[in-house]
Amino acid sequence: MGSVQIQCTRCKNVFRDRAARLQDGYSRQCPSCEVVLFFAEDSQHPFVKRAMRNARKVRKEQREAEAVRRAAPEPRLAQSRSFTGRTQSAERED
Ligand SMILES: [Zn+2]
């Protein structure tokens, strides 16, 4: 979950990466032709622009989903004693 499609600017291969990583200054290799793709907010390349726009959208949706989950009332009375370790991996990236 939380991944976006990226199209290689050289070989046009389509692959996926985590939306949380796809931010300004990120770079990664194409798994097909091994060219290094650079992701910058001011990139002029349409493939890079599209991938970054999609990543922003996915991150926004994830933040909103997380906010909804936190705001939703949970059945604490019955389950609170067995859920002690549930917050540990919540907000690492982004
Ligand atoms: Zn490639």
mmCIF file of C-alpha atoms and ligand atoms in Angstrom:
data_model
loop_
_atom_site.group_PDB
_atom_site.id
_atom_site.type_symbol
_atom_site.label_atom_id
_atom_site.label_comp_id
_atom_site.label_asym_id
_atom_site.label_seq_id
_atom_site.Cartn_x
_atom_site.Cartn_y
_atom_site.Cartn_z
ATOM 1 C CA MET A 1 0.000 0.000 0.000
ATOM 2 C CA GLY A 2 1.036 3.610 -0.430
ATOM 3 C CA SER A 3 3.055 3.091 -3.590
ATOM 4 C CA VAL A 4 2.965 5.030 -6.842
ATOM 5 C CA GLN A 5 3.826 4.242 -10.431
ATOM 6 C CA ILE A 6 7.003 5.703 -11.871
ATOM 7 C CA GLN A 7 7.878 5.653 -15.542
ATOM 8 C CA CYS A 8 11.551 5.580 -16.454
ATOM 9 C CA THR A 9 12.573 8.661 -18.452
ATOM 10 C CA ARG A 10 14.991 6.618 -20.526
ATOM 11 C CA CYS A 11 13.589 3.125 -21.223
ATOM 12 C CA LYS A 12 9.914 3.920 -20.430
ATOM 13 C CA ASN A 13 9.684 0.950 -18.101
ATOM 14 C CA VAL A 14 7.004 1.360 -15.413
ATOM 15 C CA PHE A 15 7.762 0.344 -11.839
ATOM 16 C CA ARG A 16 6.535 1.228 -8.359
ATOM 17 C CA ASP A 17 8.025 2.892 -5.305
ATOM 18 C CA ARG A 18 6.766 4.033 -1.914
ATOM 19 C CA ALA A 19 4.976 7.364 -1.930
ATOM 20 C CA ALA A 20 6.654 8.256 1.361
ATOM 21 C CA ARG A 21 10.076 8.172 -0.309
ATOM 22 C CA LEU A 22 9.155 10.034 -3.472
ATOM 23 C CA GLN A 23 9.889 13.550 -2.320
ATOM 24 C CA ASP A 24 12.025 16.449 -3.498
ATOM 25 C CA GLY A 25 15.657 15.342 -3.732
ATOM 26 C CA TYR A 26 14.979 11.612 -3.907
ATOM 27 C CA SER A 27 16.768 9.491 -6.493
ATOM 28 C CA ARG A 28 16.598 5.835 -7.433
ATOM 29 C CA GLN A 29 17.705 3.466 -10.139
ATOM 30 C CA CYS A 30 15.409 2.117 -12.784
ATOM 31 C CA PRO A 31 15.199 -1.665 -12.234
ATOM 32 C CA SER A 32 15.219 -2.218 -15.975
ATOM 33 C CA CYS A 33 17.935 -0.022 -17.555
ATOM 34 C CA GLU A 34 19.619 1.097 -14.280
ATOM 35 C CA VAL A 35 19.620 4.780 -15.127
ATOM 36 C CA VAL A 36 19.374 6.928 -11.981
ATOM 37 C CA LEU A 37 16.183 8.970 -11.876
ATOM 38 C CA PHE A 38 16.170 12.198 -9.867
ATOM 39 C CA PHE A 39 12.963 13.482 -8.342
ATOM 40 C CA ALA A 40 12.802 17.237 -7.804
ATOM 41 C CA GLU A 41 9.842 19.525 -7.345
ATOM 42 C CA ASP A 42 11.097 21.739 -10.161
ATOM 43 C CA SER A 43 11.731 18.909 -12.607
ATOM 44 C CA GLN A 44 10.637 19.664 -16.161
ATOM 45 C CA HIS A 45 10.204 16.042 -17.164
ATOM 46 C CA PRO A 46 6.553 14.977 -17.446
ATOM 47 C CA PHE A 47 7.211 11.451 -16.111
ATOM 48 C CA VAL A 48 8.950 12.812 -13.012
ATOM 49 C CA LYS A 49 6.308 15.477 -12.502
ATOM 50 C CA ARG A 50 3.540 12.924 -12.761
ATOM 51 C CA ALA A 51 5.189 10.525 -10.297
ATOM 52 C CA MET A 52 5.726 13.308 -7.756
ATOM 53 C CA ARG A 53 2.194 14.569 -8.149
ATOM 54 C CA ASN A 54 0.848 11.056 -7.582
ATOM 55 C CA ALA A 55 3.098 10.582 -4.550
ATOM 56 C CA ARG A 56 1.845 13.828 -3.023
ATOM 57 C CA LYS A 57 -1.723 12.718 -3.575
ATOM 58 C CA VAL A 58 -1.126 9.300 -2.006
ATOM 59 C CA ARG A 59 0.606 10.852 1.017
ATOM 60 C CA LYS A 60 -2.294 13.253 1.472
ATOM 61 C CA GLU A 61 -4.801 10.407 1.288
ATOM 62 C CA GLN A 62 -2.775 8.418 3.800
ATOM 63 C CA ARG A 63 -2.671 11.369 6.208
ATOM 64 C CA GLU A 64 -6.406 11.806 5.893
ATOM 65 C CA ALA A 65 -7.082 8.104 6.405
ATOM 66 C CA GLU A 66 -4.837 8.161 9.464
ATOM 67 C CA ALA A 67 -6.664 11.173 10.871
ATOM 68 C CA VAL A 68 -9.996 9.431 10.394
ATOM 69 C CA ARG A 69 -8.697 6.311 12.104
ATOM 70 C CA ARG A 70 -7.471 8.336 15.087
ATOM 71 C CA ALA A 71 -10.693 10.270 15.363
ATOM 72 C CA ALA A 72 -12.858 7.159 15.215
ATOM 73 C CA PRO A 73 -14.023 5.914 18.585
ATOM 74 C CA GLU A 74 -12.578 2.538 19.470
ATOM 75 C CA PRO A 75 -14.133 -0.103 21.679
ATOM 76 C CA ARG A 76 -11.698 0.634 24.499
ATOM 77 C CA LEU A 77 -13.600 -0.924 27.339
ATOM 78 C CA ALA A 78 -13.364 -4.460 26.073
ATOM 79 C CA GLN A 79 -9.963 -4.403 24.353
ATOM 80 C CA SER A 80 -7.647 -1.838 25.914
ATOM 81 C CA ARG A 81 -5.705 -4.332 28.018
ATOM 82 C CA SER A 82 -4.659 -6.449 25.055
ATOM 83 C CA PHE A 83 -3.568 -3.529 22.825
ATOM 84 C CA THR A 84 -0.618 -2.126 24.703
ATOM 85 C CA GLY A 85 1.960 -2.128 21.882
ATOM 86 C CA ARG A 86 -0.096 -0.789 19.014
ATOM 87 C CA THR A 87 1.393 2.696 18.537
ATOM 88 C CA GLN A 88 5.008 1.737 17.960
ATOM 89 C CA SER A 89 5.305 1.763 14.154
ATOM 90 C CA ALA A 90 2.890 4.573 13.366
ATOM 91 C CA GLU A 91 4.837 7.551 11.965
ATOM 92 C CA ARG A 92 8.277 6.732 10.710
ATOM 93 C CA GLU A 93 8.462 8.104 7.199
ATOM 94 C CA ASP A 94 7.092 11.328 5.785
HETATM 95 ZN ZN ZN B 1 14.853 2.551 -17.387
#
